[in-house]
Short mmCIF file of N, CA and C in Angstrom, two decimals:
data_model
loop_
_atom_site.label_atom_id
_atom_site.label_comp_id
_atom_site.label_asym_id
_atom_site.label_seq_id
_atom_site.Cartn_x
_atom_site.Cartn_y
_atom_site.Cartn_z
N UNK H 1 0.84 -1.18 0.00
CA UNK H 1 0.00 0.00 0.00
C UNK H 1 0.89 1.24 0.00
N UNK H 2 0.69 2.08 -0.82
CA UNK H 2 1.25 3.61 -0.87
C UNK H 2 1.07 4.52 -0.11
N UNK H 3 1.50 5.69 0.19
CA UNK H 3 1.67 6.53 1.07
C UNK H 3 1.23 7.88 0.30
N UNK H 4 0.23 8.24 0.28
CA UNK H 4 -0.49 9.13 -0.77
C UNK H 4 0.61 10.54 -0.04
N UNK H 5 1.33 11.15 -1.48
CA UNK H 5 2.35 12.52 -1.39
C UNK H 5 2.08 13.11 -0.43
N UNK H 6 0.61 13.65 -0.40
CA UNK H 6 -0.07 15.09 0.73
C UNK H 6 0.56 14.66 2.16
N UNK H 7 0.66 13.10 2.20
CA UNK H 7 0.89 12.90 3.62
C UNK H 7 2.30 12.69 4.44
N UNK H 8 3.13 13.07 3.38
CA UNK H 8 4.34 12.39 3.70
C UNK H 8 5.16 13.89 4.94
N UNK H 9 5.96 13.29 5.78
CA UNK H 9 6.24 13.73 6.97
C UNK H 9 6.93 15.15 6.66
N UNK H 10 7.77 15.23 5.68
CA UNK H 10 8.84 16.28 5.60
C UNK H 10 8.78 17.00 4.53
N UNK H 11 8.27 18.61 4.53
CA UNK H 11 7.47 18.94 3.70
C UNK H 11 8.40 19.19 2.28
N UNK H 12 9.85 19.51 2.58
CA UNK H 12 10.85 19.22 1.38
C UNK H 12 11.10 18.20 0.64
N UNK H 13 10.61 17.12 1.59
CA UNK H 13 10.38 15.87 0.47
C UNK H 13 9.50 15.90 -0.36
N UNK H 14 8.63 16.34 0.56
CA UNK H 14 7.18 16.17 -0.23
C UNK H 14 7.17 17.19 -1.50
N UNK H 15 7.33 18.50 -1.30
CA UNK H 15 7.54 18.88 -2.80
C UNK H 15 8.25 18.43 -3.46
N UNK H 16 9.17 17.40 -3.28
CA UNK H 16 10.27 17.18 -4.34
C UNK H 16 9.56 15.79 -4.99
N UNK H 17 8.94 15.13 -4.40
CA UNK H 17 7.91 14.33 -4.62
C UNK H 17 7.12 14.64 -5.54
N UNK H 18 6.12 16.03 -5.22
CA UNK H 18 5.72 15.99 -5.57
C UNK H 18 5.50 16.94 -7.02
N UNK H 19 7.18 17.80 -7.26
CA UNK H 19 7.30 18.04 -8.50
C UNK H 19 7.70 17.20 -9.77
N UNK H 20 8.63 15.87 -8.90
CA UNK H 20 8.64 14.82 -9.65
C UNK H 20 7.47 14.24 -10.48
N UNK H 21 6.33 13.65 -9.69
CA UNK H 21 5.37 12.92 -10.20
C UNK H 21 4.71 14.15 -11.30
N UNK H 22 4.61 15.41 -10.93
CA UNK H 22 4.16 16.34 -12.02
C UNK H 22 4.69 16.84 -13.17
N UNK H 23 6.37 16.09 -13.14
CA UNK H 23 7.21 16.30 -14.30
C UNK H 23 7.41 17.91 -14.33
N UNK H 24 7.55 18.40 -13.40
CA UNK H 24 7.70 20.37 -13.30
C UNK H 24 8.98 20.56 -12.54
N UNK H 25 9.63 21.03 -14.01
CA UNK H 25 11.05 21.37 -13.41
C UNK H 25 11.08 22.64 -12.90
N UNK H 26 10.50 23.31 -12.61
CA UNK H 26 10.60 24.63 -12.15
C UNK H 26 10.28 24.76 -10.72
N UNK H 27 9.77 23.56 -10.17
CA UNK H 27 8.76 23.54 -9.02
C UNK H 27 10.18 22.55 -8.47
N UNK H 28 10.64 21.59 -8.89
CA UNK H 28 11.56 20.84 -8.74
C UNK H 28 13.02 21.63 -7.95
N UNK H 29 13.28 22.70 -9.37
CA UNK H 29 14.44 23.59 -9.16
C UNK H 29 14.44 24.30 -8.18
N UNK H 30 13.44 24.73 -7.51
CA UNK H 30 12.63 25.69 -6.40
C UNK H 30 12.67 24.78 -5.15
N UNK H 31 12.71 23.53 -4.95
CA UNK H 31 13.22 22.66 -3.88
C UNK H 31 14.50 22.87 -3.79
N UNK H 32 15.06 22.51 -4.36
CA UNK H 32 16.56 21.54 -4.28
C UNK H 32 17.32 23.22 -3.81
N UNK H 33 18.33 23.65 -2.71
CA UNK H 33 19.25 24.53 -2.72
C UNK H 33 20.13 24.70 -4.16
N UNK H 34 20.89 25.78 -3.44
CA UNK H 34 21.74 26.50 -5.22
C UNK H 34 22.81 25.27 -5.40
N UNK H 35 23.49 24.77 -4.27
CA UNK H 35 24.62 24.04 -4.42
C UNK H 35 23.94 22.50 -4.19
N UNK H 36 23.00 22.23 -4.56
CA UNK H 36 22.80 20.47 -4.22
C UNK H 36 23.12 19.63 -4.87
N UNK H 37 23.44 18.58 -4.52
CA UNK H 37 24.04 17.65 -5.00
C UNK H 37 23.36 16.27 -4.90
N UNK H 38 23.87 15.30 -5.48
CA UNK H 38 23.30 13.82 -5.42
C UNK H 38 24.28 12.35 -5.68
N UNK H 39 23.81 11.68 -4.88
CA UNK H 39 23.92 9.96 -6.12
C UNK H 39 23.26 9.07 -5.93
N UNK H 40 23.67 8.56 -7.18
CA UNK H 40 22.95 7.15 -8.14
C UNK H 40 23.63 5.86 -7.59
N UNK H 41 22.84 5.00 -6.87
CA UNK H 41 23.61 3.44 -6.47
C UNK H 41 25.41 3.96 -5.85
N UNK H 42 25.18 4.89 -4.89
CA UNK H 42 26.65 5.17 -4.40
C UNK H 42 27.61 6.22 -5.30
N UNK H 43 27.53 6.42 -6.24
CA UNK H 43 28.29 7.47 -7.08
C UNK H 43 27.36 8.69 -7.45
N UNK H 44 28.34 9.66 -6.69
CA UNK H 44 27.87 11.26 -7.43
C UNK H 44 27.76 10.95 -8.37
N UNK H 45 26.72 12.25 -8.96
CA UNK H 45 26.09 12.86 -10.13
C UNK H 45 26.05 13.64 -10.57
N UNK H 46 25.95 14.59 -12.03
CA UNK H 46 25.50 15.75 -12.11
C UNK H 46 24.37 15.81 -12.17
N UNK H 47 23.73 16.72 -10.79
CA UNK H 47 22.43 16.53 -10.68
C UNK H 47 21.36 16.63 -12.17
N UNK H 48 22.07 18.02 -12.81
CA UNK H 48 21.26 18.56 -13.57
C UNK H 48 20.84 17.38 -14.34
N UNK H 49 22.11 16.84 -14.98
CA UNK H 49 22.12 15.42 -16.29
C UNK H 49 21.19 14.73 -15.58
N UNK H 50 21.91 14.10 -14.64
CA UNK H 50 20.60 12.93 -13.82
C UNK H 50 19.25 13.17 -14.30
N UNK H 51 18.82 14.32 -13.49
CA UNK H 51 17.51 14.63 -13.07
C UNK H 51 16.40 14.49 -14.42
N UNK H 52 17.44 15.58 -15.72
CA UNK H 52 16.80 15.29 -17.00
C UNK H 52 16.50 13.94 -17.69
N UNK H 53 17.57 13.11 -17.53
CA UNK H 53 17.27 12.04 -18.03
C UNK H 53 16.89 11.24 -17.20
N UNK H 54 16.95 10.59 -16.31
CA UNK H 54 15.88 9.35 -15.06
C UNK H 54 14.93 10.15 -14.64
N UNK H 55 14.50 11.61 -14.36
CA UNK H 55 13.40 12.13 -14.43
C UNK H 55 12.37 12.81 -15.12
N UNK H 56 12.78 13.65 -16.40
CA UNK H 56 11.94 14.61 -17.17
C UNK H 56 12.22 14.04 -18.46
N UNK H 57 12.86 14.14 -19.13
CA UNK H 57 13.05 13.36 -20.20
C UNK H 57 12.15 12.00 -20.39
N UNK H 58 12.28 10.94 -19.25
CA UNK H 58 11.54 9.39 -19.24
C UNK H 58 10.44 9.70 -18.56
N UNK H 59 10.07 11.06 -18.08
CA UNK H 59 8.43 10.59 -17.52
C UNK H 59 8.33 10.00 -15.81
N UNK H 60 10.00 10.25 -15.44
CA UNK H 60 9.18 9.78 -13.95
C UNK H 60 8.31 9.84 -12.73
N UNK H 61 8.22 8.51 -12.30
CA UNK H 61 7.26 8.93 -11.25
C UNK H 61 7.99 8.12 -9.94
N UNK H 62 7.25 8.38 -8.84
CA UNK H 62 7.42 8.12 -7.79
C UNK H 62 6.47 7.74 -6.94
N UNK H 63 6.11 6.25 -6.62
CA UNK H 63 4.75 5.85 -5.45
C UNK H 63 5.78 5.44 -4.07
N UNK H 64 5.23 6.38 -3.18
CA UNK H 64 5.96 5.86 -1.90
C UNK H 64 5.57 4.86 -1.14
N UNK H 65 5.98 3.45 -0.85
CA UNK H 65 5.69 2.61 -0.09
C UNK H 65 5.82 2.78 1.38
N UNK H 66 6.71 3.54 1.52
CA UNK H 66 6.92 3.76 3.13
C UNK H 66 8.04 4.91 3.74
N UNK H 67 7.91 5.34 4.37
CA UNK H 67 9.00 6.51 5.05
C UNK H 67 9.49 6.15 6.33
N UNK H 68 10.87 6.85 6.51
CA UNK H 68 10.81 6.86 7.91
C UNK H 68 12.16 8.25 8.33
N UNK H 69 12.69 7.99 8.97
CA UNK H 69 13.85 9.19 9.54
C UNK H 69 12.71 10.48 9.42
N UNK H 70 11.67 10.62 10.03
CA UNK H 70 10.98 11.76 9.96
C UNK H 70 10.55 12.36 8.38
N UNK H 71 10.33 11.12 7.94
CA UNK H 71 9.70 11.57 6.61
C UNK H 71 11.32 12.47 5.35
N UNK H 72 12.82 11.84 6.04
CA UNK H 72 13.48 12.19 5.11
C UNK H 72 13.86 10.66 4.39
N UNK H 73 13.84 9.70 4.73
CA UNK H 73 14.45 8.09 4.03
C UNK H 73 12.93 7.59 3.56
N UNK H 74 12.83 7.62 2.10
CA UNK H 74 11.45 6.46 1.17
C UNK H 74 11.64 5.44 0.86
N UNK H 75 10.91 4.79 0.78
CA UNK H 75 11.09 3.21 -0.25
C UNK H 75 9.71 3.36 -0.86
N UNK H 76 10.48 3.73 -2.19
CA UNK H 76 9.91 4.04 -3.51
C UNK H 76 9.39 2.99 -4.43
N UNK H 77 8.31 3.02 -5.03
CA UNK H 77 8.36 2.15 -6.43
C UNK H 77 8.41 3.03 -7.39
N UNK H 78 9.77 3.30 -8.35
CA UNK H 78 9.67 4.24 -8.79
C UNK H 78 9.99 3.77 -10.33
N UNK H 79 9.19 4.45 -11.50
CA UNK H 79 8.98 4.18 -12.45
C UNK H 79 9.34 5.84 -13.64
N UNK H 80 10.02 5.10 -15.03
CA UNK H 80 10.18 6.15 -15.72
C UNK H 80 10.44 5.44 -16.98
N UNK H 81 10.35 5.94 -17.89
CA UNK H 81 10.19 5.18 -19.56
C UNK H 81 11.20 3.99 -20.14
N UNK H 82 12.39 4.61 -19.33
CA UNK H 82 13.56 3.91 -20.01
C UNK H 82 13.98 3.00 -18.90
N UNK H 83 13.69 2.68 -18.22
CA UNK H 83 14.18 1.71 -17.12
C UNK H 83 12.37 0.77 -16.42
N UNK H 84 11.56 1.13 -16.61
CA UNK H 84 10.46 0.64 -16.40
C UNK H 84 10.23 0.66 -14.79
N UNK H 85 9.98 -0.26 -13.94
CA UNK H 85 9.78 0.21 -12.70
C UNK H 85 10.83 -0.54 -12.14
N UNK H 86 10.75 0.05 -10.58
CA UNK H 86 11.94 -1.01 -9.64
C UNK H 86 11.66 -0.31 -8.10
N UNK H 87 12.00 -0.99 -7.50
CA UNK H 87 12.23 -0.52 -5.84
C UNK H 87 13.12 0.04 -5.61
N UNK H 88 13.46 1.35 -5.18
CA UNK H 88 14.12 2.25 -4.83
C UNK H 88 14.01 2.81 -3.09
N UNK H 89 15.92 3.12 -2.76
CA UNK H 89 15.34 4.05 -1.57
C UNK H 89 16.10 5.01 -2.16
N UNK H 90 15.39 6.33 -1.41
CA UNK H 90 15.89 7.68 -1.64
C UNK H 90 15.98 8.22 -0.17
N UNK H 91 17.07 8.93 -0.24
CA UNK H 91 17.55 9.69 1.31
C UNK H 91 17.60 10.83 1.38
N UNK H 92 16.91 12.00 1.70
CA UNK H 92 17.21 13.24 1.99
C UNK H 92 18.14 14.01 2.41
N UNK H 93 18.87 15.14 2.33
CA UNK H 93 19.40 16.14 3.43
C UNK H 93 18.82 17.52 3.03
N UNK H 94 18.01 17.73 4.23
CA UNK H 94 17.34 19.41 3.65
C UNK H 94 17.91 20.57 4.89
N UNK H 95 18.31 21.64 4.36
CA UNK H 95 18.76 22.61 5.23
C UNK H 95 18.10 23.96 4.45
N UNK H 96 17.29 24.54 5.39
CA UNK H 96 16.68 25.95 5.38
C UNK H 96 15.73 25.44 4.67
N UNK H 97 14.50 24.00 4.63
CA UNK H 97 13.43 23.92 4.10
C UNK H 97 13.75 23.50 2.56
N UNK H 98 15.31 23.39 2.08
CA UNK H 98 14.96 22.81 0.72
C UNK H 98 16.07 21.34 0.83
N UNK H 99 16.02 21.20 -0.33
CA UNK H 99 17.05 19.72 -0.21
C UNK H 99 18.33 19.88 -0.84
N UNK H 100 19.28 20.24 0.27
CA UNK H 100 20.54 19.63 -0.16
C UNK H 100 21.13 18.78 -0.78
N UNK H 101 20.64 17.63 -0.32
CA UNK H 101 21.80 16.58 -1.04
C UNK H 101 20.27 15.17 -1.20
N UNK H 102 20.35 14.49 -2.04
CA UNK H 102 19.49 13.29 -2.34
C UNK H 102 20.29 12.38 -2.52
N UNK H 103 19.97 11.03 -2.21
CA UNK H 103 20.68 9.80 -2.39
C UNK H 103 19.32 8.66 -3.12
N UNK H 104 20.05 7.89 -4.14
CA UNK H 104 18.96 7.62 -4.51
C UNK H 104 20.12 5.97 -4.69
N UNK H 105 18.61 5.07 -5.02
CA UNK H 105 19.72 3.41 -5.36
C UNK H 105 18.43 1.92 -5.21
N UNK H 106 19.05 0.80 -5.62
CA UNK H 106 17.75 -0.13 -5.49
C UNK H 106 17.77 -0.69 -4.04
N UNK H 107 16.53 -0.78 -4.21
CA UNK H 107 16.34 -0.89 -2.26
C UNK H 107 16.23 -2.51 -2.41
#
């Protein structure tokens, strides 16, 4: 069972959530701080590249199965054109209400 977006604990996740599933990079860019950063299965990224291609480019989405660390650690079923679906966790770090740093990988 999923964890419907509106409800999820940490409200920086939750927009980042929930600009994902809306494919709105502007709403996206407006989360994340000036300097944030990320990685993929343990290796940095350039966020920007990443984000376009495993997120806007393929259409992704994001159904949350479960949270915890106060609504910053998900276990995702997360789905996008070119990779089809899979179980994912994603990890937060948000400072001043946006997200620093994301960690993303198969759960």
């Amino acid at each position: 069972m999923s964890i419907q977006v509106n409800r999820l604990g940490d409200p920086a996740v939750r927009a980042f959530v929930t600009a994902v599933n809306a494919n709105d990079r502007a709403a996206f860019q407006a989360v994340l701080t000036p300097d944030a950063t990320m990685s993929d299965d343990g290796s940095d990224r350039d966020i920007a590249d990443w984000t376009e291609r495993e997120i806007f480019s393929s259409n992704g989405h994001m159904e949350v199965e479960n949270e915890s660390d106060g609504g910053r650690t998900l276990v995702v079923s997360y789905r996008n054109d070119t990779w089809g679906e899979m179980r994912t966790k994603w990890r937060f770090d948000v400072d001043g209400g946006k997200v620093s740093r994301f960690e993303t990988g198969q759960a």
